[in-house]
Amino acid sequence: MKEAIEKLQQAVNESSYIVFFGGAGVSTESGIPDFRSQDGLYSQKYKYPPETIVSHSFFMRRTEEFYEFYKDKMLFTEAKPNAAHLKLAELEKAGKLKAVITQNIDGLHQAAGSKEVLELHGSTLRNYCMSCGKKYDGIQFIMDSPGVPKCDCGGVIRPDVVLYEEGLDNSVIRRAVDHIARADLLIIGGTSLVVYPAAGFIDYFHGKHLCVINMSETSRDSMADILIQGKIGEVLSQITV
Ligand code: NAD
């Protein structure tokens, strides 16, 4: 692993357009479980798999059950950015990293100071009324609402996250793909790369170095010239800017 981290350091040193593409594994070191690790949400016992519960049809049909799961397992009021979020923000500040493209919905990249964050799946920190469109920022309001959060107008409030069966925002896709196509170093980390269309965007990368940092194998490991199997916070904290 030491040798691979040295290779990553060298690639960081010689790159001027670094892009990071990540997923739930980036936030596990902040105490937020992912979906597919051994202690992720898939291995916990629920009546339905998480993908079913956080789907559009489930939300519409069983809004109360959706919110039970969502408040219990997907909102983390105490979570703080970890070493991975902080290093990526530092790389951006130094002008090396141009964008963080994330499948996460926890807002921790922005909390760490990252500016160009493309949230492919939206954010739990933004909510809106499905009837009148009124916006409700933050997660405390949702946590404090008993059952289904309701707007002043009586409408149901929903999180501004992309549920399964829903489409991604086209302008976010365009910006993400544009960054990936320009990157000289693409770092992929903390993602199982099984959620589409998000995982397909990395096909637009034609730069010099592809680095994959993940605890378990991914479908892109064979394409990476720098492959690091380990915890992303521990790995990135060893990189100097
Ligand atoms: P995933 O659960 O499918 O995969 C996570 C991957 O990260 C796994 O391969 C795991 O081995 C790896 N991993 C876990 N901890 C790691 C660490 N410390 N360092 C390096 N690798 C680590 O997650 P996904 O690919 O992002 O897809 C799941 C979907 O669920 C996404 O769409 C995402 O929006 C959503 N989700 C988001 C959050 C969040 O916002 N924090 C949490 C759970 C799920």
PDB file of C-alpha atoms in Angstrom, residues 8-120:
ATOM      1  CA  LEU A   8      -0.675   8.744  -5.882  1.00  0.00           C
ATOM      2  CA  GLN A   9       1.479  11.485  -4.323  1.00  0.00           C
ATOM      3  CA  GLN A  10       3.517  11.678  -7.519  1.00  0.00           C
ATOM      4  CA  ALA A  11       0.377  11.836  -9.660  1.00  0.00           C
ATOM      5  CA  VAL A  12      -1.028  14.604  -7.436  1.00  0.00           C
ATOM      6  CA  ASN A  13       2.247  16.540  -7.762  1.00  0.00           C
ATOM      7  CA  GLU A  14       2.240  16.407 -11.550  1.00  0.00           C
ATOM      8  CA  SER A  15      -1.515  17.007 -12.083  1.00  0.00           C
ATOM      9  CA  SER A  16      -3.301  20.320 -12.446  1.00  0.00           C
ATOM     10  CA  TYR A  17      -6.893  19.167 -13.010  1.00  0.00           C
ATOM     11  CA  ILE A  18      -7.731  16.612 -10.344  1.00  0.00           C
ATOM     12  CA  VAL A  19     -11.312  15.401 -10.076  1.00  0.00           C
ATOM     13  CA  PHE A  20     -12.672  13.232  -7.296  1.00  0.00           C
ATOM     14  CA  PHE A  21     -15.597  10.857  -7.795  1.00  0.00           C
ATOM     15  CA  GLY A  22     -16.920   9.283  -4.603  1.00  0.00           C
ATOM     16  CA  GLY A  23     -19.681   7.541  -2.759  1.00  0.00           C
ATOM     17  CA  ALA A  24     -20.934   6.423   0.620  1.00  0.00           C
ATOM     18  CA  GLY A  25     -17.541   4.937   1.611  1.00  0.00           C
ATOM     19  CA  VAL A  26     -16.152   8.482   1.881  1.00  0.00           C
ATOM     20  CA  SER A  27     -18.416   9.125   4.873  1.00  0.00           C
ATOM     21  CA  THR A  28     -18.131   5.823   6.779  1.00  0.00           C
ATOM     22  CA  GLU A  29     -15.153   7.230   8.702  1.00  0.00           C
ATOM     23  CA  SER A  30     -17.538  10.020   9.796  1.00  0.00           C
ATOM     24  CA  GLY A  31     -19.849   7.389  11.266  1.00  0.00           C
ATOM     25  CA  ILE A  32     -22.381   7.262   8.414  1.00  0.00           C
ATOM     26  CA  PRO A  33     -22.954   3.680   7.237  1.00  0.00           C
ATOM     27  CA  ASP A  34     -22.775   2.911   3.517  1.00  0.00           C
ATOM     28  CA  PHE A  35     -25.128   0.502   1.770  1.00  0.00           C
ATOM     29  CA  ARG A  36     -22.906  -2.392   0.769  1.00  0.00           C
ATOM     30  CA  SER A  37     -20.087  -2.841   3.329  1.00  0.00           C
ATOM     31  CA  GLN A  38     -20.269  -5.673   5.873  1.00  0.00           C
ATOM     32  CA  ASP A  39     -21.778  -3.337   8.458  1.00  0.00           C
ATOM     33  CA  GLY A  40     -23.636  -1.306   5.804  1.00  0.00           C
ATOM     34  CA  LEU A  41     -27.380  -0.938   5.625  1.00  0.00           C
ATOM     35  CA  TYR A  42     -27.842  -3.984   3.387  1.00  0.00           C
ATOM     36  CA  SER A  43     -26.586  -6.324   6.060  1.00  0.00           C
ATOM     37  CA  GLN A  44     -28.941  -4.920   8.688  1.00  0.00           C
ATOM     38  CA  LYS A  45     -32.385  -6.391   9.067  1.00  0.00           C
ATOM     39  CA  TYR A  46     -35.223  -4.390   7.606  1.00  0.00           C
ATOM     40  CA  LYS A  47     -38.526  -5.441   6.151  1.00  0.00           C
ATOM     41  CA  TYR A  48     -37.302  -4.133   2.773  1.00  0.00           C
ATOM     42  CA  PRO A  49     -33.842  -3.510   1.297  1.00  0.00           C
ATOM     43  CA  PRO A  50     -32.718   0.158   1.507  1.00  0.00           C
ATOM     44  CA  GLU A  51     -32.975   0.537  -2.284  1.00  0.00           C
ATOM     45  CA  THR A  52     -36.686  -0.313  -2.081  1.00  0.00           C
ATOM     46  CA  ILE A  53     -37.380   2.051   0.793  1.00  0.00           C
ATOM     47  CA  VAL A  54     -35.554   5.000  -0.775  1.00  0.00           C
ATOM     48  CA  SER A  55     -37.384   4.601  -4.074  1.00  0.00           C
ATOM     49  CA  HIS A  56     -39.922   6.960  -5.589  1.00  0.00           C
ATOM     50  CA  SER A  57     -42.783   4.459  -5.561  1.00  0.00           C
ATOM     51  CA  PHE A  58     -42.160   3.506  -1.918  1.00  0.00           C
ATOM     52  CA  PHE A  59     -42.007   7.182  -0.927  1.00  0.00           C
ATOM     53  CA  MET A  60     -45.319   7.894  -2.663  1.00  0.00           C
ATOM     54  CA  ARG A  61     -47.125   4.808  -1.366  1.00  0.00           C
ATOM     55  CA  ARG A  62     -45.681   4.477   2.141  1.00  0.00           C
ATOM     56  CA  THR A  63     -44.474   7.951   3.044  1.00  0.00           C
ATOM     57  CA  GLU A  64     -44.679   7.315   6.780  1.00  0.00           C
ATOM     58  CA  GLU A  65     -42.541   4.146   6.606  1.00  0.00           C
ATOM     59  CA  PHE A  66     -40.098   5.924   4.300  1.00  0.00           C
ATOM     60  CA  TYR A  67     -39.619   8.670   6.880  1.00  0.00           C
ATOM     61  CA  GLU A  68     -39.203   6.177   9.729  1.00  0.00           C
ATOM     62  CA  PHE A  69     -36.254   4.582   7.928  1.00  0.00           C
ATOM     63  CA  TYR A  70     -34.923   7.856   6.554  1.00  0.00           C
ATOM     64  CA  LYS A  71     -34.808   9.636   9.924  1.00  0.00           C
ATOM     65  CA  ASP A  72     -33.398   6.588  11.651  1.00  0.00           C
ATOM     66  CA  LYS A  73     -30.740   5.568   9.121  1.00  0.00           C
ATOM     67  CA  MET A  74     -30.007   8.381   6.699  1.00  0.00           C
ATOM     68  CA  LEU A  75     -29.896  11.566   8.776  1.00  0.00           C
ATOM     69  CA  PHE A  76     -26.864  12.217  10.921  1.00  0.00           C
ATOM     70  CA  THR A  77     -27.002  15.475  12.835  1.00  0.00           C
ATOM     71  CA  GLU A  78     -23.666  14.885  14.582  1.00  0.00           C
ATOM     72  CA  ALA A  79     -21.549  13.738  11.606  1.00  0.00           C
ATOM     73  CA  LYS A  80     -18.402  15.763  10.904  1.00  0.00           C
ATOM     74  CA  PRO A  81     -16.114  15.758   7.861  1.00  0.00           C
ATOM     75  CA  ASN A  82     -13.271  13.245   8.126  1.00  0.00           C
ATOM     76  CA  ALA A  83      -9.701  13.320   6.826  1.00  0.00           C
ATOM     77  CA  ALA A  84     -10.828  12.450   3.274  1.00  0.00           C
ATOM     78  CA  HIS A  85     -13.290  15.348   3.029  1.00  0.00           C
ATOM     79  CA  LEU A  86     -10.713  17.719   4.530  1.00  0.00           C
ATOM     80  CA  LYS A  87      -7.864  16.689   2.204  1.00  0.00           C
ATOM     81  CA  LEU A  88     -10.062  17.089  -0.879  1.00  0.00           C
ATOM     82  CA  ALA A  89     -11.034  20.600   0.279  1.00  0.00           C
ATOM     83  CA  GLU A  90      -7.350  21.381   0.837  1.00  0.00           C
ATOM     84  CA  LEU A  91      -6.461  20.173  -2.662  1.00  0.00           C
ATOM     85  CA  GLU A  92      -9.166  22.417  -4.137  1.00  0.00           C
ATOM     86  CA  LYS A  93      -7.943  25.424  -2.148  1.00  0.00           C
ATOM     87  CA  ALA A  94      -4.448  24.816  -3.514  1.00  0.00           C
ATOM     88  CA  GLY A  95      -5.900  24.987  -7.055  1.00  0.00           C
ATOM     89  CA  LYS A  96      -5.097  21.355  -7.835  1.00  0.00           C
ATOM     90  CA  LEU A  97      -8.530  19.780  -7.523  1.00  0.00           C
ATOM     91  CA  LYS A  98     -11.301  21.212  -9.670  1.00  0.00           C
ATOM     92  CA  ALA A  99     -14.377  19.267  -8.569  1.00  0.00           C
ATOM     93  CA  VAL A 100     -15.768  16.731  -6.156  1.00  0.00           C
ATOM     94  CA  ILE A 101     -18.468  14.628  -7.769  1.00  0.00           C
ATOM     95  CA  THR A 102     -20.361  12.733  -5.123  1.00  0.00           C
ATOM     96  CA  GLN A 103     -23.186  10.252  -4.860  1.00  0.00           C
ATOM     97  CA  ASN A 104     -23.496  11.213  -1.190  1.00  0.00           C
ATOM     98  CA  ILE A 105     -26.355  13.212   0.188  1.00  0.00           C
ATOM     99  CA  ASP A 106     -24.839  14.208   3.535  1.00  0.00           C
ATOM    100  CA  GLY A 107     -23.313  17.630   2.734  1.00  0.00           C
ATOM    101  CA  LEU A 108     -19.988  16.735   4.372  1.00  0.00           C
ATOM    102  CA  HIS A 109     -17.810  17.892   1.446  1.00  0.00           C
ATOM    103  CA  GLN A 110     -19.254  21.415   1.737  1.00  0.00           C
ATOM    104  CA  ALA A 111     -18.886  21.243   5.530  1.00  0.00           C
ATOM    105  CA  ALA A 112     -15.185  20.511   4.947  1.00  0.00           C
ATOM    106  CA  GLY A 113     -14.858  23.610   2.762  1.00  0.00           C
ATOM    107  CA  SER A 114     -15.134  22.182  -0.770  1.00  0.00           C
ATOM    108  CA  LYS A 115     -16.742  24.642  -3.186  1.00  0.00           C
ATOM    109  CA  GLU A 116     -17.273  22.844  -6.482  1.00  0.00           C
ATOM    110  CA  VAL A 117     -19.323  19.889  -5.240  1.00  0.00           C
ATOM    111  CA  LEU A 118     -21.600  18.159  -7.707  1.00  0.00           C
ATOM    112  CA  GLU A 119     -24.186  16.199  -5.780  1.00  0.00           C
ATOM    113  CA  LEU A 120     -25.456  13.641  -8.267  1.00  0.00           C
TER     114      LEU A 120
END
